[in-house]
CSV table of C-alpha atoms and ligand atoms in Angstrom, one decimal:
chain,number,residue,atom,x,y,z
A,7,MET,CA,-16.0,-112.7,-75.8
A,8,ARG,CA,-14.6,-116.0,-77.1
A,9,VAL,CA,-17.2,-118.4,-78.4
A,10,LEU,CA,-17.1,-122.1,-79.4
A,11,VAL,CA,-19.9,-123.5,-81.6
A,12,LEU,CA,-20.6,-127.2,-81.5
A,13,GLY,CA,-21.8,-128.9,-84.7
A,14,SER,CA,-21.0,-129.2,-88.4
A,15,GLY,CA,-24.1,-128.1,-90.4
A,16,ALA,CA,-25.5,-125.1,-92.1
A,17,ARG,CA,-27.0,-124.0,-88.8
A,18,GLU,CA,-23.6,-123.9,-87.2
A,19,HIS,CA,-22.1,-122.1,-90.2
A,20,ALA,CA,-24.8,-119.5,-89.9
A,21,LEU,CA,-24.2,-119.2,-86.1
A,22,CYS,CA,-20.4,-118.9,-86.6
A,23,ALA,CA,-20.8,-116.3,-89.4
A,24,HIS,CA,-23.3,-114.3,-87.2
A,25,LEU,CA,-21.0,-114.4,-84.1
A,26,ALA,CA,-17.9,-113.6,-86.1
A,27,ARG,CA,-19.6,-110.3,-87.3
A,28,SER,CA,-20.6,-109.3,-83.7
A,29,PRO,CA,-18.5,-106.5,-82.2
A,30,ARG,CA,-18.9,-108.4,-78.9
A,31,VAL,CA,-17.1,-111.4,-80.1
A,32,SER,CA,-13.3,-111.6,-80.5
A,33,TYR,CA,-12.8,-115.2,-81.4
A,34,VAL,CA,-15.0,-118.0,-82.9
A,35,ALA,CA,-14.1,-121.6,-82.8
A,36,ALA,CA,-16.1,-124.6,-84.0
A,37,ALA,CA,-16.0,-128.3,-83.2
A,38,PRO,CA,-15.9,-130.1,-85.5
A,39,GLY,CA,-17.1,-127.5,-88.0
A,40,ASN,CA,-16.9,-128.2,-91.7
A,41,PRO,CA,-14.7,-126.7,-94.5
A,42,GLY,CA,-17.2,-123.9,-95.0
A,43,ILE,CA,-17.3,-123.0,-91.3
A,44,ALA,CA,-13.5,-123.0,-91.4
A,45,THR,CA,-13.6,-119.8,-93.6
A,46,VAL,CA,-15.2,-117.9,-90.7
A,47,ALA,CA,-14.1,-119.8,-87.5
A,48,GLU,CA,-11.3,-121.9,-86.3
A,49,ALA,CA,-12.4,-125.5,-86.8
A,50,HIS,CA,-11.1,-128.1,-84.3
A,51,ALA,CA,-11.4,-131.8,-85.1
A,52,VAL,CA,-13.3,-132.8,-82.0
A,53,ALA,CA,-16.7,-134.5,-82.3
A,54,ALA,CA,-19.5,-132.4,-80.9
A,55,ASP,CA,-20.7,-135.2,-78.6
A,56,ASP,CA,-17.2,-136.2,-77.2
A,57,VAL,CA,-18.0,-134.5,-73.9
A,58,PRO,CA,-14.7,-134.7,-72.1
A,59,ARG,CA,-12.7,-133.5,-75.2
A,60,ILE,CA,-15.2,-130.6,-75.8
A,61,VAL,CA,-14.7,-129.4,-72.2
A,62,ALA,CA,-10.9,-129.7,-72.6
A,63,LEU,CA,-11.1,-127.8,-75.9
A,64,ALA,CA,-13.2,-125.0,-74.4
A,65,GLN,CA,-10.7,-124.7,-71.5
A,66,SER,CA,-7.6,-124.7,-73.7
A,67,CYS,CA,-9.1,-122.1,-76.1
A,68,LEU,CA,-10.2,-119.9,-73.1
A,69,ILE,CA,-13.8,-120.0,-74.3
A,70,ASP,CA,-16.4,-117.8,-72.5
A,71,LEU,CA,-19.5,-119.2,-74.2
A,72,VAL,CA,-20.3,-122.5,-75.9
A,73,VAL,CA,-23.2,-122.5,-78.3
A,74,VAL,CA,-24.5,-126.0,-78.9
A,75,GLY,CA,-26.0,-126.5,-82.4
A,76,PRO,CA,-27.3,-130.1,-82.5
A,77,GLU,CA,-29.4,-132.1,-80.0
A,78,VAL,CA,-27.1,-135.1,-79.6
A,79,PRO,CA,-24.4,-133.4,-77.5
A,80,LEU,CA,-27.1,-131.9,-75.3
A,81,VAL,CA,-28.7,-135.3,-74.7
A,82,ALA,CA,-25.2,-136.6,-73.9
A,83,GLY,CA,-24.8,-133.9,-71.2
A,84,VAL,CA,-22.3,-131.6,-72.8
A,85,ALA,CA,-24.0,-128.5,-71.2
A,86,ASP,CA,-23.9,-130.0,-67.7
A,87,ALA,CA,-20.2,-130.9,-68.1
A,88,LEU,CA,-19.3,-127.4,-69.4
A,89,ARG,CA,-21.2,-125.7,-66.6
A,90,THR,CA,-19.6,-127.9,-64.0
A,91,ALA,CA,-16.3,-126.7,-65.5
A,92,GLY,CA,-17.4,-123.1,-65.0
A,93,ILE,CA,-18.0,-122.4,-68.7
A,94,ALA,CA,-21.2,-120.7,-69.9
A,95,CYS,CA,-23.2,-122.8,-72.3
A,96,PHE,CA,-26.2,-122.0,-74.5
A,97,GLY,CA,-28.2,-125.2,-74.4
A,98,PRO,CA,-30.0,-127.2,-71.7
A,99,GLY,CA,-28.6,-130.0,-69.6
A,100,ALA,CA,-29.4,-133.6,-70.2
A,101,ASP,CA,-32.5,-133.3,-68.1
A,102,GLY,CA,-34.0,-130.5,-70.3
A,103,ALA,CA,-32.8,-132.2,-73.5
A,104,ARG,CA,-35.1,-135.1,-72.8
A,105,LEU,CA,-37.9,-132.9,-74.2
A,106,GLU,CA,-36.4,-133.7,-77.6
A,107,GLY,CA,-34.5,-136.9,-76.8
A,108,SER,CA,-37.5,-138.9,-75.9
A,109,LYS,CA,-40.9,-138.4,-77.6
A,110,SER,CA,-42.7,-140.3,-74.8
A,111,PHE,CA,-41.1,-138.1,-72.2
A,112,SER,CA,-42.2,-135.0,-74.0
A,113,LYS,CA,-45.7,-136.2,-74.6
A,114,ASP,CA,-46.1,-137.1,-71.0
A,115,PHE,CA,-44.6,-133.7,-70.0
A,116,MET,CA,-47.2,-132.0,-72.2
A,117,ALA,CA,-50.1,-134.1,-70.8
A,118,ARG,CA,-48.9,-133.4,-67.2
A,119,HIS,CA,-48.7,-129.6,-67.7
A,120,GLY,CA,-51.7,-129.1,-69.9
A,121,ILE,CA,-49.9,-128.1,-73.1
A,122,PRO,CA,-52.0,-128.5,-76.3
A,123,THR,CA,-50.8,-131.4,-78.4
A,124,ALA,CA,-52.1,-134.3,-80.5
A,125,ARG,CA,-53.7,-137.3,-78.6
A,126,TYR,CA,-51.3,-140.2,-78.3
A,127,ALA,CA,-50.4,-143.6,-76.9
A,128,THR,CA,-47.1,-145.2,-76.3
A,129,PHE,CA,-46.2,-148.8,-77.2
A,130,SER,CA,-43.4,-151.3,-77.0
A,131,ALA,CA,-45.4,-154.4,-77.9
A,132,LEU,CA,-46.2,-155.0,-81.6
A,133,ASP,CA,-49.6,-156.6,-81.1
A,134,ALA,CA,-51.0,-153.8,-78.9
A,135,ALA,CA,-49.7,-151.1,-81.3
A,136,VAL,CA,-51.2,-152.8,-84.4
A,137,ALA,CA,-54.6,-153.2,-82.6
A,138,TYR,CA,-54.5,-149.5,-81.6
A,139,VAL,CA,-53.9,-148.3,-85.1
A,140,ARG,CA,-56.6,-150.7,-86.5
A,141,ALA,CA,-59.1,-149.4,-84.0
A,142,ALA,CA,-58.2,-145.7,-84.3
A,143,ASP,CA,-60.9,-143.4,-85.7
A,144,HIS,CA,-58.4,-141.0,-87.0
A,145,ARG,CA,-55.2,-140.9,-89.2
A,146,VAL,CA,-52.0,-141.4,-87.2
A,147,VAL,CA,-48.4,-140.5,-87.1
A,148,VAL,CA,-45.9,-143.2,-85.9
A,149,LYS,CA,-42.8,-141.9,-84.1
A,150,ALA,CA,-39.7,-143.7,-82.9
A,151,ASP,CA,-39.4,-142.7,-79.2
A,152,GLY,CA,-35.7,-141.8,-79.4
A,153,LEU,CA,-33.5,-139.7,-81.6
A,154,ALA,CA,-33.5,-140.8,-85.2
A,155,ALA,CA,-32.1,-137.8,-87.0
A,156,GLY,CA,-35.5,-136.7,-88.3
A,157,LYS,CA,-36.1,-140.0,-89.9
A,158,GLY,CA,-38.1,-141.7,-87.1
A,159,VAL,CA,-41.4,-140.1,-87.9
A,160,VAL,CA,-43.9,-141.7,-90.4
A,161,VAL,CA,-46.9,-139.6,-91.3
A,162,CYS,CA,-49.5,-142.2,-92.3
A,163,ASP,CA,-52.3,-141.9,-94.8
A,164,GLY,CA,-54.2,-145.0,-93.9
A,165,VAL,CA,-54.4,-148.0,-91.7
A,166,ASP,CA,-52.1,-150.1,-93.9
A,167,ASP,CA,-49.4,-147.4,-93.8
A,168,ALA,CA,-49.7,-147.2,-90.1
A,169,VAL,CA,-49.5,-151.0,-89.6
A,170,GLU,CA,-46.4,-151.1,-91.8
A,171,ALA,CA,-44.7,-148.3,-89.9
A,172,VAL,CA,-45.4,-149.9,-86.5
A,173,GLU,CA,-44.1,-153.3,-87.8
A,174,ARG,CA,-41.0,-151.6,-89.2
A,175,ALA,CA,-40.2,-150.0,-85.9
A,176,LEU,CA,-41.2,-152.7,-83.4
A,177,ARG,CA,-40.7,-155.9,-85.4
A,178,ASP,CA,-37.9,-155.1,-87.9
A,179,GLY,CA,-36.0,-152.6,-85.7
A,180,ALA,CA,-35.8,-150.2,-88.6
A,181,PHE,CA,-35.0,-147.3,-86.2
A,182,GLY,CA,-32.7,-149.3,-84.0
A,183,ASP,CA,-33.0,-148.8,-80.3
A,184,ALA,CA,-34.6,-145.4,-80.9
A,185,GLY,CA,-37.6,-147.2,-82.3
A,186,ARG,CA,-38.0,-150.0,-79.7
A,187,THR,CA,-40.8,-147.8,-78.2
A,188,VAL,CA,-43.1,-145.9,-80.5
A,189,VAL,CA,-45.5,-143.0,-79.9
A,190,ILE,CA,-48.6,-143.2,-82.0
A,191,GLU,CA,-50.4,-139.9,-82.3
A,192,GLU,CA,-53.3,-138.3,-84.0
A,193,ARG,CA,-52.4,-136.8,-87.3
A,194,LEU,CA,-53.0,-133.1,-87.2
A,195,GLU,CA,-53.8,-130.9,-90.2
A,196,GLY,CA,-52.8,-127.3,-90.7
A,197,GLN,CA,-49.7,-125.1,-91.1
A,198,GLU,CA,-46.5,-125.9,-89.4
A,199,ILE,CA,-44.5,-123.2,-87.6
A,200,SER,CA,-41.1,-123.4,-86.1
A,201,PHE,CA,-41.5,-121.2,-83.0
A,202,HIS,CA,-38.2,-120.3,-81.3
A,203,ALA,CA,-38.0,-118.8,-77.8
A,204,VAL,CA,-34.8,-118.1,-75.9
A,205,THR,CA,-34.8,-118.5,-72.1
A,206,ASP,CA,-32.5,-118.5,-69.1
A,207,GLY,CA,-35.0,-120.6,-67.2
A,208,ALA,CA,-36.6,-117.6,-65.6
A,209,ARG,CA,-37.1,-115.1,-68.5
A,210,VAL,CA,-38.2,-115.8,-72.0
A,211,GLU,CA,-38.1,-113.9,-75.3
A,212,LEU,CA,-39.5,-114.8,-78.7
A,213,PHE,CA,-36.4,-115.3,-80.9
A,214,GLY,CA,-38.4,-115.7,-84.1
A,215,ALA,CA,-40.8,-117.9,-86.1
A,216,ALA,CA,-40.0,-119.6,-89.4
A,217,GLN,CA,-41.6,-122.2,-91.6
A,218,ASP,CA,-39.6,-125.2,-92.7
A,219,HIS,CA,-40.4,-127.5,-95.7
A,220,LYS,CA,-39.9,-131.1,-94.4
A,221,ARG,CA,-40.8,-133.1,-97.5
A,222,LEU,CA,-38.2,-133.7,-100.2
A,223,GLY,CA,-40.4,-132.7,-103.2
A,224,ASP,CA,-42.3,-129.7,-104.4
A,225,GLY,CA,-45.8,-129.3,-103.2
A,226,ASP,CA,-44.8,-131.1,-99.9
A,227,THR,CA,-44.5,-134.5,-101.5
A,228,GLY,CA,-42.0,-137.4,-101.0
A,229,PRO,CA,-40.2,-138.5,-97.9
A,230,ASN,CA,-39.6,-136.4,-94.8
A,231,THR,CA,-36.1,-134.9,-94.6
A,232,GLY,CA,-34.2,-132.8,-92.1
A,233,GLY,CA,-35.7,-129.7,-93.9
A,234,MET,CA,-35.4,-128.5,-97.5
A,235,GLY,CA,-35.8,-124.8,-96.9
A,236,ALA,CA,-37.3,-122.2,-94.6
A,237,TYR,CA,-38.4,-118.6,-94.5
A,238,SER,CA,-39.2,-115.9,-92.0
A,239,PRO,CA,-41.4,-114.0,-91.2
A,240,VAL,CA,-44.3,-116.4,-91.5
A,241,PRO,CA,-47.6,-114.6,-92.4
A,242,VAL,CA,-49.7,-117.1,-90.6
A,243,CYS,CA,-47.8,-116.3,-87.4
A,244,THR,CA,-49.5,-113.0,-86.6
A,245,PRO,CA,-48.7,-111.0,-83.5
A,246,ASP,CA,-52.0,-112.4,-82.0
A,247,LEU,CA,-50.9,-115.9,-82.7
A,248,GLU,CA,-47.4,-115.2,-81.3
A,249,ALA,CA,-49.0,-113.9,-78.1
A,250,ARG,CA,-51.2,-116.9,-77.9
A,251,VAL,CA,-48.3,-119.3,-78.3
A,252,MET,CA,-46.3,-117.5,-75.7
A,253,ARG,CA,-49.3,-117.8,-73.3
A,254,GLU,CA,-50.6,-121.3,-74.1
A,255,VAL,CA,-47.4,-123.1,-75.0
A,256,ILE,CA,-44.2,-121.4,-74.0
A,257,ALA,CA,-45.3,-120.1,-70.6
A,258,PRO,CA,-46.7,-123.4,-69.4
A,259,THR,CA,-43.7,-125.3,-70.8
A,260,LEU,CA,-41.3,-123.1,-68.7
A,261,ASP,CA,-43.6,-123.4,-65.7
A,262,GLY,CA,-43.6,-127.2,-66.2
A,263,LEU,CA,-39.8,-127.3,-66.5
A,264,ARG,CA,-39.5,-125.3,-63.3
A,265,ARG,CA,-42.0,-127.5,-61.5
A,266,ASP,CA,-40.1,-130.6,-62.7
A,267,GLY,CA,-36.9,-129.1,-61.3
A,268,ILE,CA,-35.3,-128.6,-64.7
A,269,ALA,CA,-33.2,-125.4,-65.3
A,270,PHE,CA,-33.5,-124.8,-69.0
A,271,ARG,CA,-30.9,-122.4,-70.6
A,272,GLY,CA,-31.0,-122.0,-74.3
A,273,VAL,CA,-33.6,-122.1,-77.1
A,274,LEU,CA,-36.9,-123.9,-77.0
A,275,PHE,CA,-37.9,-124.6,-80.6
A,276,VAL,CA,-41.4,-125.7,-80.6
A,277,GLY,CA,-42.8,-127.3,-83.8
A,278,LEU,CA,-46.4,-126.2,-83.9
A,279,MET,CA,-49.3,-127.2,-86.0
A,280,VAL,CA,-51.9,-124.4,-86.4
A,281,GLY,CA,-55.2,-125.8,-87.4
A,282,ALA,CA,-58.1,-124.3,-89.3
A,283,ASP,CA,-59.5,-123.3,-85.9
A,284,GLY,CA,-56.4,-121.1,-85.3
A,285,ALA,CA,-55.4,-123.1,-82.3
A,286,PRO,CA,-51.7,-123.9,-81.9
A,287,ARG,CA,-50.8,-127.5,-81.0
A,288,VAL,CA,-47.3,-128.9,-80.2
A,289,LEU,CA,-45.9,-131.4,-82.7
A,290,GLU,CA,-42.6,-131.7,-81.0
A,291,TYR,CA,-40.1,-129.9,-78.8
A,292,ASN,CA,-36.6,-129.3,-79.9
A,293,VAL,CA,-34.0,-128.0,-77.5
A,294,ARG,CA,-31.8,-126.3,-80.1
A,295,PHE,CA,-32.2,-124.1,-83.2
A,296,GLY,CA,-33.9,-125.6,-86.2
A,297,ASP,CA,-31.8,-126.2,-89.3
A,298,PRO,CA,-32.5,-124.6,-91.8
A,299,GLU,CA,-34.6,-122.2,-89.7
A,300,CYS,CA,-31.6,-120.9,-87.7
A,301,ALA,CA,-30.0,-119.2,-90.7
A,302,VAL,CA,-33.2,-117.3,-91.7
A,303,LEU,CA,-33.9,-116.2,-88.1
A,304,LEU,CA,-30.4,-114.9,-87.6
A,305,ALA,CA,-30.5,-113.1,-90.9
A,306,ARG,CA,-33.1,-110.8,-89.6
A,307,LEU,CA,-31.3,-110.0,-86.3
A,308,ASP,CA,-28.4,-107.5,-86.1
A,309,ASP,CA,-26.7,-109.2,-83.3
A,310,ALA,CA,-28.1,-112.2,-81.4
A,311,THR,CA,-25.1,-112.5,-79.1
A,312,PRO,CA,-26.6,-110.7,-76.1
A,313,TRP,CA,-29.4,-113.3,-76.0
A,314,LEU,CA,-27.2,-116.3,-76.5
A,315,TRP,CA,-25.1,-115.0,-73.6
A,316,GLY,CA,-28.1,-113.9,-71.5
A,317,ALA,CA,-29.7,-117.4,-71.8
A,318,ALA,CA,-26.5,-119.1,-70.9
A,319,THR,CA,-25.7,-116.9,-67.9
A,320,GLY,CA,-28.8,-115.1,-66.8
A,321,ALA,CA,-27.4,-111.7,-67.7
A,322,TRP,CA,-30.6,-110.9,-69.5
A,323,PRO,CA,-30.5,-108.0,-72.0
A,324,THR,CA,-32.5,-105.0,-71.1
A,325,GLU,CA,-33.5,-104.3,-74.8
A,326,PRO,CA,-36.2,-106.4,-76.3
A,327,LEU,CA,-35.2,-108.7,-79.1
A,328,ARG,CA,-36.6,-107.3,-82.4
A,329,PRO,CA,-36.1,-108.9,-85.8
A,330,ARG,CA,-35.8,-106.4,-88.6
A,331,ASN,CA,-38.8,-105.8,-90.7
A,332,ASP,CA,-37.3,-107.6,-93.8
A,333,ALA,CA,-37.6,-111.1,-95.0
A,334,SER,CA,-35.2,-114.0,-95.3
A,335,ILE,CA,-35.5,-117.3,-97.2
A,336,GLY,CA,-33.2,-120.3,-97.3
A,337,VAL,CA,-33.1,-123.0,-100.0
A,338,VAL,CA,-31.3,-126.3,-99.4
A,339,ILE,CA,-29.3,-127.9,-102.1
A,340,ALA,CA,-29.2,-131.6,-101.3
A,341,ALA,CA,-27.1,-134.3,-102.9
A,342,GLU,CA,-28.3,-136.8,-105.4
A,343,GLY,CA,-29.8,-139.8,-103.6
A,344,TYR,CA,-30.7,-137.8,-100.4
A,345,PRO,CA,-32.2,-138.7,-98.0
A,346,ASP,CA,-31.6,-142.5,-98.4
A,347,ALA,CA,-28.1,-142.7,-100.0
A,348,PRO,CA,-26.6,-139.3,-100.7
A,349,ARG,CA,-23.8,-139.3,-103.3
A,350,ARG,CA,-20.5,-138.1,-101.9
A,351,GLY,CA,-17.6,-136.6,-103.9
A,352,ALA,CA,-19.7,-134.8,-106.6
A,353,VAL,CA,-18.0,-131.5,-107.6
A,354,ILE,CA,-19.7,-128.2,-106.7
A,355,ARG,CA,-19.0,-125.1,-108.8
A,356,GLY,CA,-20.2,-121.5,-108.7
A,357,LEU,CA,-20.1,-120.9,-104.9
A,358,ASP,CA,-18.3,-117.6,-105.3
A,359,ALA,CA,-20.7,-116.3,-108.0
A,360,ALA,CA,-23.7,-117.2,-105.8
A,361,ALA,CA,-22.3,-115.5,-102.7
A,362,ALA,CA,-21.4,-112.4,-104.7
A,363,ILE,CA,-25.1,-111.7,-105.3
A,364,GLU,CA,-26.4,-108.9,-103.0
A,365,GLY,CA,-28.3,-110.2,-100.0
A,366,VAL,CA,-27.1,-113.7,-100.5
A,367,ARG,CA,-25.2,-115.9,-98.0
A,368,VAL,CA,-24.3,-119.5,-98.7
A,369,PHE,CA,-23.9,-121.8,-95.7
A,370,HIS,CA,-22.2,-125.2,-95.9
A,371,ALA,CA,-23.8,-128.3,-94.5
A,372,GLY,CA,-22.2,-131.3,-96.2
A,373,THR,CA,-19.3,-130.2,-98.2
A,374,GLY,CA,-15.7,-131.3,-98.4
A,375,ARG,CA,-12.5,-130.4,-100.3
A,376,SER,CA,-10.9,-132.7,-102.9
A,377,ASP,CA,-8.1,-131.7,-105.2
A,378,GLY,CA,-8.8,-128.0,-104.6
A,379,ALA,CA,-12.5,-128.3,-105.5
A,380,TRP,CA,-15.6,-128.2,-103.3
A,381,VAL,CA,-17.3,-131.6,-103.3
A,382,THR,CA,-20.4,-133.1,-101.6
A,383,ALA,CA,-19.8,-134.9,-98.3
A,384,GLY,CA,-23.3,-135.2,-96.9
A,385,GLY,CA,-27.0,-135.3,-97.7
A,386,ARG,CA,-27.9,-131.6,-97.3
A,387,VAL,CA,-25.0,-129.9,-99.0
A,388,LEU,CA,-25.6,-126.2,-98.9
A,389,LEU,CA,-28.1,-123.7,-97.6
A,390,VAL,CA,-28.5,-120.7,-99.9
A,391,THR,CA,-30.1,-117.8,-98.1
A,392,ALA,CA,-31.2,-114.4,-99.3
A,393,THR,CA,-32.5,-111.4,-97.3
A,394,ALA,CA,-34.6,-108.6,-99.0
A,395,ALA,CA,-37.4,-106.2,-98.2
A,396,THR,CA,-40.1,-108.8,-99.0
A,397,LEU,CA,-40.4,-112.5,-99.1
A,398,ARG,CA,-41.0,-112.5,-102.9
A,399,ASP,CA,-37.8,-110.5,-103.5
A,400,ALA,CA,-35.9,-112.7,-101.2
A,401,ALA,CA,-37.1,-115.8,-103.0
A,402,ALA,CA,-36.2,-114.4,-106.4
A,403,VAL,CA,-32.7,-113.5,-105.2
A,404,ALA,CA,-32.2,-116.9,-103.5
A,405,TYR,CA,-33.2,-118.9,-106.5
A,406,ARG,CA,-30.8,-116.7,-108.7
A,407,ALA,CA,-28.0,-117.8,-106.4
A,408,VAL,CA,-29.1,-121.4,-106.4
A,409,ASP,CA,-29.0,-121.3,-110.2
A,410,ALA,CA,-25.5,-120.0,-110.1
A,411,ILE,CA,-24.4,-123.2,-108.3
A,412,GLU,CA,-23.6,-126.2,-110.4
A,413,LEU,CA,-23.9,-129.7,-108.8
A,414,ALA,CA,-24.8,-132.8,-110.8
A,415,GLY,CA,-27.9,-134.5,-109.5
A,416,ALA,CA,-28.7,-131.7,-107.1
A,417,GLN,CA,-32.1,-131.9,-105.4
A,418,VAL,CA,-33.6,-128.5,-104.8
A,419,ARG,CA,-37.2,-127.6,-104.0
A,420,ARG,CA,-38.3,-124.7,-106.2
A,421,ASP,CA,-41.3,-123.7,-104.1
A,422,ILE,CA,-39.8,-122.7,-100.7
A,423,GLY,CA,-42.3,-120.1,-99.2
A,424,TRP,CA,-45.3,-121.3,-101.2
A,425,ARG,CA,-47.7,-121.1,-98.3
A,426,ALA,CA,-46.8,-117.5,-97.7
A,427,PHE,CA,-47.2,-116.7,-101.4
A,428,ALA,CA,-50.5,-118.6,-101.6
A,429,GLN,CA,-51.8,-116.2,-98.9
A,430,GLY,CA,-51.0,-113.3,-101.3
B,26,LIG,P1,-41.3,-134.5,-85.4
B,26,LIG,O1,-39.9,-135.0,-85.5
B,26,LIG,O2,-42.1,-135.0,-84.3
B,26,LIG,O3,-41.4,-133.0,-85.6
B,26,LIG,O4,-42.0,-134.9,-86.8
B,26,LIG,C1,-41.5,-134.6,-88.0
B,26,LIG,C2,-42.5,-134.1,-88.9
B,26,LIG,O5,-43.6,-135.0,-89.0
B,26,LIG,C3,-43.2,-132.8,-88.4
B,26,LIG,O6,-42.4,-131.7,-88.8
B,26,LIG,C4,-44.5,-132.8,-89.2
B,26,LIG,O7,-44.4,-132.4,-90.5
B,26,LIG,C5,-44.8,-134.3,-89.1
B,26,LIG,N1,-45.7,-134.6,-88.0
B,26,LIG,C6,-45.2,-134.9,-86.7
B,26,LIG,N2,-46.3,-135.1,-85.9
B,26,LIG,C7,-47.4,-134.9,-86.6
B,26,LIG,C8,-48.8,-134.9,-86.3
B,26,LIG,N3,-49.3,-135.3,-85.1
B,26,LIG,N4,-49.7,-134.6,-87.3
B,26,LIG,C9,-49.2,-134.3,-88.5
B,26,LIG,N5,-47.9,-134.3,-88.9
B,26,LIG,C10,-47.0,-134.5,-87.9
B,27,LIG,N1,-35.7,-128.2,-89.5
B,27,LIG,C1,-36.3,-128.9,-88.5
B,27,LIG,C2,-35.3,-129.2,-87.4
B,27,LIG,O1,-34.2,-128.7,-87.3
B,27,LIG,O2,-35.7,-130.1,-86.6
């Protein structure tokens, strides 16, 4: 099978590396990829959301399966265009991608189909939004309606924060057009789980659950980021909880999609909050793998290719998908200044030494080449993953590898996995 992966981050590097190892895959290409991806796949300089050029590339490379990493090309309809051209695609069409592309669409979808989520209201007018947050008897989260690369969500501590967030979105246009409408929802407490299920629109299989660390700083402090590290398995996600999420969230979501006439092929990544009462509630839908979650989920699977192909084509595997009984952890190394103004061009050393440690894989997110050296070229620079028998072992190995990498001003959380360790 010849596969093309769209995107250019650590998620796509992990996908390309995983696919390249599969005995079912003879050729892996990436568009646009990155210099790290180019060590395991053929990188083509085509933007992932340039739909006509992606279709042409897939045709000229005789691609059997396109795996879409990020949400933007899906919202732009790349999966529809590929399928129209007769090319199998792992990822929903533009209709299904709205679950992620519009927060108000996804909240209305959940309300319509009885899927548990935080209470909410949607506003485009500043005065009404401010009045709502002033009157609310609970803490709120203010979300830009459209895609804002993970930066359009403000988790507010008090009314003043909330008013400021609403003013920044609706008065100051801080999130551009994505924030001309905001969803204001009840702030939920509990543990977050990134729940991934693969589906061909008819059948569904749990792909895996991971926990991300969204805040920049140790102890979950500082601004929200795209994610600073992840691990799997997640102790709080017991088999009972998994079954409950499949029953109460995933099944009604797929039913809802069918009733709304949306054929969803790909991965449904549901961000869940599990409260003290043990009940899962949906924070958000994503229509693609999480990043950094993808790498730690793939690390525990021998070969995910049959499910990527099965979701894309309906040729569903007969074997159940079973992650190995080991543990994987991924630690992000971010550039100085991330998330506001990441510093580019800083030299990275020690990549080979880190990758030589047993159980370690280093995935590139924002790297470039300059005068024969690796340099920073984005906010999240690297994802250092380790797989071992237990989460504690995996963490120890991953941080040994992180410490082997030299990058001036690097920002690294030292506590990835802390909630699992706190549980003993
Ligand atoms: P989202 O893009 O909707 O996932 O939001 C980004 C992050 O904001 C989530 O991963 C949570 O950490 C946080 N968040 C979003 N919605 C809520 C909520 N209703 N209550 C508490 N935290 C939330
Ligand atoms: N790590 C969270 C996400 O990919 O949205």
